[in-house]
Tab-separated table of N, CA and C in Angstrom:
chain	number	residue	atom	x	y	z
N	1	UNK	N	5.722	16.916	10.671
N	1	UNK	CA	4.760	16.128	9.910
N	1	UNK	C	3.826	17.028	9.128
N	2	UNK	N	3.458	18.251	9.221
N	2	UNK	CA	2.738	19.282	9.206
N	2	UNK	C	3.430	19.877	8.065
N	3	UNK	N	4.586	19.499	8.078
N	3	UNK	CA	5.289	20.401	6.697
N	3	UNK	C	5.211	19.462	5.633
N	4	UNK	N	5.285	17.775	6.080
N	4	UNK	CA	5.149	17.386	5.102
N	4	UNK	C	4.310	16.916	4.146
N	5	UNK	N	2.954	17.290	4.974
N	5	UNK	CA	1.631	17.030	4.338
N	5	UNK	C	1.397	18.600	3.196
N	6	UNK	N	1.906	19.399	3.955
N	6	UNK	CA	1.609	20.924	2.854
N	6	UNK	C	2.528	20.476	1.460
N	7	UNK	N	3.617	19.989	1.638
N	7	UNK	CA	4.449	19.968	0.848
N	7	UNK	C	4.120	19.139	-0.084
N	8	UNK	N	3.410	17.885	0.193
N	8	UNK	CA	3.710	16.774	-0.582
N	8	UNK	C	2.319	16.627	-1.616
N	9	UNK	N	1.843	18.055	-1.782
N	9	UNK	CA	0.774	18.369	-2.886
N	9	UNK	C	1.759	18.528	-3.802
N	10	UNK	N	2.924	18.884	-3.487
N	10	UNK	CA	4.020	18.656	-5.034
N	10	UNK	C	3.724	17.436	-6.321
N	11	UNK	N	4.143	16.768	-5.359
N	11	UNK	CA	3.793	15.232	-5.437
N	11	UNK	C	2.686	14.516	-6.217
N	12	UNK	N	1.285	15.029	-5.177
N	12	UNK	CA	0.513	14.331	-5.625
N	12	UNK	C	-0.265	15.711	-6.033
N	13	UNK	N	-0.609	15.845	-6.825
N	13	UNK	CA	-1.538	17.233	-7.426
N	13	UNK	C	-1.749	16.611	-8.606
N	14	UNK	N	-3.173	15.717	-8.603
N	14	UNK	CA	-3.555	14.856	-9.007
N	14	UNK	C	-5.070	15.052	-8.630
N	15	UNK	N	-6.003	16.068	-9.232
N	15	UNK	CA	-7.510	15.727	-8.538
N	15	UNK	C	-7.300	16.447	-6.830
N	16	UNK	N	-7.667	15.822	-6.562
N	16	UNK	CA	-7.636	16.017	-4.765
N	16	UNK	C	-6.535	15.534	-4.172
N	17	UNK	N	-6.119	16.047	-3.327
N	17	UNK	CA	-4.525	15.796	-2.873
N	17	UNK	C	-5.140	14.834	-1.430
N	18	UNK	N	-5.843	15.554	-0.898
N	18	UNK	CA	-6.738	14.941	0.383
N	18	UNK	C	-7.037	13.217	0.132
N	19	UNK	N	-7.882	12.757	-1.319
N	19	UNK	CA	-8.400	11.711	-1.374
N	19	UNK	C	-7.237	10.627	-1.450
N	20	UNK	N	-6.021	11.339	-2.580
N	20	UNK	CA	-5.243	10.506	-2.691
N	20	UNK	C	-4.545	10.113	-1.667
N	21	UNK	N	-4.277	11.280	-0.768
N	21	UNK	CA	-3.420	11.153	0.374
N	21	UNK	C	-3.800	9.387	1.463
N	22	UNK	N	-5.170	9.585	1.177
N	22	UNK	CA	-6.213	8.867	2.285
N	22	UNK	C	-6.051	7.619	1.344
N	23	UNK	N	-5.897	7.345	0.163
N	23	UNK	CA	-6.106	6.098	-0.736
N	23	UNK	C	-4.749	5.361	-0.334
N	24	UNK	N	-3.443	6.409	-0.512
N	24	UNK	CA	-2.242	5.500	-0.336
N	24	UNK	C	-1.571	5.444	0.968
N	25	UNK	N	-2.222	6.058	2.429
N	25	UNK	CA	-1.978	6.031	3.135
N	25	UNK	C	-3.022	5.173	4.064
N	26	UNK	N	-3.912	5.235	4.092
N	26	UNK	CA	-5.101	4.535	5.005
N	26	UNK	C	-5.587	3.431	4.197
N	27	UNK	N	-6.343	3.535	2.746
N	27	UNK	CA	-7.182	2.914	2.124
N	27	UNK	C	-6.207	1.219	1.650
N	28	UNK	N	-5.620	1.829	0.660
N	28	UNK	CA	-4.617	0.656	0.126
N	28	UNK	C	-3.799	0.137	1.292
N	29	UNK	N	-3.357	0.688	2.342
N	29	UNK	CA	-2.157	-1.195	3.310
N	29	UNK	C	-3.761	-1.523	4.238
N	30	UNK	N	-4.785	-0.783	4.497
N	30	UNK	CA	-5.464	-1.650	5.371
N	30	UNK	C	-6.170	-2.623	4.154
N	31	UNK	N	-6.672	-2.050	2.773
N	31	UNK	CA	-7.245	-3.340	2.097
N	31	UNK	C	-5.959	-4.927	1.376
N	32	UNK	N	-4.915	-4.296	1.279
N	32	UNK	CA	-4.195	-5.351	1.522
N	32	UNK	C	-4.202	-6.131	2.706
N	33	UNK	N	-3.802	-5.159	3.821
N	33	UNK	CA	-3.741	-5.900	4.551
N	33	UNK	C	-4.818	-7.385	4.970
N	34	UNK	N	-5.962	-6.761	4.799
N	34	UNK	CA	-6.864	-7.360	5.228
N	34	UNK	C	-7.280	-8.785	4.081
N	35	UNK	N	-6.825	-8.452	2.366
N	35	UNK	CA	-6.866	-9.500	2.026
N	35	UNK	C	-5.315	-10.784	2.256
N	36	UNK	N	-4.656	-10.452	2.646
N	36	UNK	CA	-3.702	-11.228	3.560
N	36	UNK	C	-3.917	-11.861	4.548
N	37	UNK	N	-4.322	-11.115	5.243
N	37	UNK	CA	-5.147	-12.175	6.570
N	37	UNK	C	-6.087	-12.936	5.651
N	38	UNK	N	-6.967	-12.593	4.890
N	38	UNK	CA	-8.171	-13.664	4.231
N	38	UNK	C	-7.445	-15.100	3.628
N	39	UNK	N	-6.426	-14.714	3.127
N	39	UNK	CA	-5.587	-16.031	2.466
N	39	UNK	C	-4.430	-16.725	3.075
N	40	UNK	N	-4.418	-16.025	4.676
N	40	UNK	CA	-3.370	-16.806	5.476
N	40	UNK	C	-4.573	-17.795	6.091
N	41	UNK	N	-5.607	-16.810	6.419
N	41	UNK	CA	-6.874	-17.880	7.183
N	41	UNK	C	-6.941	-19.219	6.448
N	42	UNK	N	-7.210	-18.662	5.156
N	42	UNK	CA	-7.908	-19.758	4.173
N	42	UNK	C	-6.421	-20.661	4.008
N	43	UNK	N	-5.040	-20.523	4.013
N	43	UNK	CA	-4.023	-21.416	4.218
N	43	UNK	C	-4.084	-22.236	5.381
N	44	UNK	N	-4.281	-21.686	6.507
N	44	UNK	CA	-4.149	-22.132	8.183
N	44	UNK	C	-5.314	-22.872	8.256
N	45	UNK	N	-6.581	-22.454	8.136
N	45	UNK	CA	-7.312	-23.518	8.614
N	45	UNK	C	-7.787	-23.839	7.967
N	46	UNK	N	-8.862	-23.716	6.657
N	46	UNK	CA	-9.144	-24.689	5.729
N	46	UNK	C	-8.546	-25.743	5.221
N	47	UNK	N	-7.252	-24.833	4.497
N	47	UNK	CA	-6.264	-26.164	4.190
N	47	UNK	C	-7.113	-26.997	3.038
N	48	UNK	N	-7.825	-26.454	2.156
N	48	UNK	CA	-8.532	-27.136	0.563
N	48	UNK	C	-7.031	-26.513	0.111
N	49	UNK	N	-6.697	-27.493	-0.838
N	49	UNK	CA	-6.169	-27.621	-2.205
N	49	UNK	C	-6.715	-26.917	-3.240
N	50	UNK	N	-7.913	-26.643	-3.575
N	50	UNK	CA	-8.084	-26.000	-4.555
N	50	UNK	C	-7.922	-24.294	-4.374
N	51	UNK	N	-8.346	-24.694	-3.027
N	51	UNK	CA	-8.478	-22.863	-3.011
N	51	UNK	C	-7.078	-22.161	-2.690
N	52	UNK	N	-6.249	-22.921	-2.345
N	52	UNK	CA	-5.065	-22.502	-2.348
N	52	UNK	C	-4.927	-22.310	-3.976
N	53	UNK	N	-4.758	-23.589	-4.287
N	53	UNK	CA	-4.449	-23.414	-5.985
N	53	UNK	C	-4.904	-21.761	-6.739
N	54	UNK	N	-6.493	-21.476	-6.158
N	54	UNK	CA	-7.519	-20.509	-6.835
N	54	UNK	C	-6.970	-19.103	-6.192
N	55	UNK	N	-6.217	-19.509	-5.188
N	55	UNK	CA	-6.062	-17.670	-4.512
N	55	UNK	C	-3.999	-17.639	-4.349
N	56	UNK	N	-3.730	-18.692	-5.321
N	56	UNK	CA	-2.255	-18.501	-5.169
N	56	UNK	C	-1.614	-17.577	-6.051
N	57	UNK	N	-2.092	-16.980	-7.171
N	57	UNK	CA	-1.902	-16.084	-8.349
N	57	UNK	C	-2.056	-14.905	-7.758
N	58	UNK	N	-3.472	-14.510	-6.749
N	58	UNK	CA	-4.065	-13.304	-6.198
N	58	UNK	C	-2.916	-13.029	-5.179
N	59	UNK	N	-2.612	-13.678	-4.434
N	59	UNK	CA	-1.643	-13.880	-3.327
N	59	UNK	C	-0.301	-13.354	-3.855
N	60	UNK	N	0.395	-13.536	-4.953
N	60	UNK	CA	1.513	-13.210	-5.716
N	60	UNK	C	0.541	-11.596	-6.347
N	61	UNK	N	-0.329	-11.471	-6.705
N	61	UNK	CA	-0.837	-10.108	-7.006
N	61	UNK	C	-0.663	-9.278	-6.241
N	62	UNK	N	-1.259	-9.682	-4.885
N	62	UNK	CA	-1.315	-8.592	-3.622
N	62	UNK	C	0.055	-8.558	-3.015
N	63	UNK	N	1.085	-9.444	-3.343
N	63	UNK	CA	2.647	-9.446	-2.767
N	63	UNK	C	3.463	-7.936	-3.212
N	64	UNK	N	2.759	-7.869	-4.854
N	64	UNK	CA	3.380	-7.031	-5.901
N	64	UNK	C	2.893	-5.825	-5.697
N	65	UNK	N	1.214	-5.342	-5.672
N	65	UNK	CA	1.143	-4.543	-4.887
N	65	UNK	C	1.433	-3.657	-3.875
N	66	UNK	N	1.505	-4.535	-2.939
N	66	UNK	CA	2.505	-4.141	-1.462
N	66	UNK	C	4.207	-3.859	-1.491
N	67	UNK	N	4.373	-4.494	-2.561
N	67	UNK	CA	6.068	-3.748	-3.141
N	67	UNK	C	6.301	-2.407	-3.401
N	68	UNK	N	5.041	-2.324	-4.600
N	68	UNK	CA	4.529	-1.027	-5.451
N	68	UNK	C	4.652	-0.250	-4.550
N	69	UNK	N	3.758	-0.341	-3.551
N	69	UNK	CA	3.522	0.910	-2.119
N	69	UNK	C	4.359	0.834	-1.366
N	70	UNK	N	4.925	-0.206	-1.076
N	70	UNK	CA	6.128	0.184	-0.175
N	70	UNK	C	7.413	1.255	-1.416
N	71	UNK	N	7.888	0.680	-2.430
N	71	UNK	CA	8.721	1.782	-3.137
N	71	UNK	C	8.184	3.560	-3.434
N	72	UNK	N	7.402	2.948	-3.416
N	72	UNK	CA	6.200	4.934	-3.392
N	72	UNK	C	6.516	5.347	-1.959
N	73	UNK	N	6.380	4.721	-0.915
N	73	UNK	CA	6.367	4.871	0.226
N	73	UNK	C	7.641	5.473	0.538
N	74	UNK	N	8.794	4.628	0.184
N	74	UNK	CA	10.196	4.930	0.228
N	74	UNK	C	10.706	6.604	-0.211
N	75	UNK	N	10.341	6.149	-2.037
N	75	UNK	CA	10.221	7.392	-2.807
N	75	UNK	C	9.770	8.686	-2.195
N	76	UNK	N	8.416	9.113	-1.367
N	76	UNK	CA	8.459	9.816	-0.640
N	76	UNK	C	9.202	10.611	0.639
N	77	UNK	N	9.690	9.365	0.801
N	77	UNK	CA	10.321	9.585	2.336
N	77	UNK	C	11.676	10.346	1.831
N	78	UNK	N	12.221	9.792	0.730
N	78	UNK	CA	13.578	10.510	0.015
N	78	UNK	C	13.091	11.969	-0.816
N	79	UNK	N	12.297	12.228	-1.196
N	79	UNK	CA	11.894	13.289	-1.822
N	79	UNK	C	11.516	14.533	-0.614
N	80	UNK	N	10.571	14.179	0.749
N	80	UNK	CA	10.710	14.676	1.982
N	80	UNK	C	12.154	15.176	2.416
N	81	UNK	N	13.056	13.734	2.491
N	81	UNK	CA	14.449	14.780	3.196
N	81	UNK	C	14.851	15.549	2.561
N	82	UNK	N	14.711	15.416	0.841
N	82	UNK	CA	15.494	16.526	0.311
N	82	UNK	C	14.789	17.938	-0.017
N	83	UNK	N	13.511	17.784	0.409
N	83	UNK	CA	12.915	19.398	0.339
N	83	UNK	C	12.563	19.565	1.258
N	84	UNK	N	12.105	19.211	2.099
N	84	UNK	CA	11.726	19.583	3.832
N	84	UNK	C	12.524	19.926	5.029
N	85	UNK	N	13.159	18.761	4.833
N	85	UNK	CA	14.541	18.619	6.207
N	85	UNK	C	15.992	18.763	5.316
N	86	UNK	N	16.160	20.092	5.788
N	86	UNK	CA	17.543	20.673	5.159
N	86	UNK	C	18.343	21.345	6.032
């Protein structure tokens, strides 16, 4: 794991390798995450019509998002086996 954090300034050498590291690893799936739970709540127990209506676009936003990072996510993991683990 240690090799692949040195390594993967390849990658991201972008500003700070540290911040980004922390943005697409910690920052971005816990703030998704957490607006997911906000709009399963607001599905499960409110149950208004409008606000479904008002957070159903955001909901398809944050779906697309979480694609985005999961294929980056992927992308890494394939760029790792082929320079790290050989």
């Amino acid at each position: 794991m240690s090799r692949f954090l040195s390594n993967s300034s390849i990658f991201l050498r972008v500003g700070s390798d540290n911040a980004l590291k922390v943005l697409f690893k910690v920052i971005f799936p816990y703030l998704l995450g957490l607006w997911q739970y906000v709009i399963r709540y607001l599905d499960n127990y409110l149950n208004i019509n409008l606000i479904k209506k008002l957070c159903q676009p955001l909901t398809y936003f944050t779906k697309t998002l979480l694609s985005i990072y999961q294929v980056f996510r992927e992308i890494s993991r394939y760029i790792y086996n082929i320079f790290v683990v050989k």
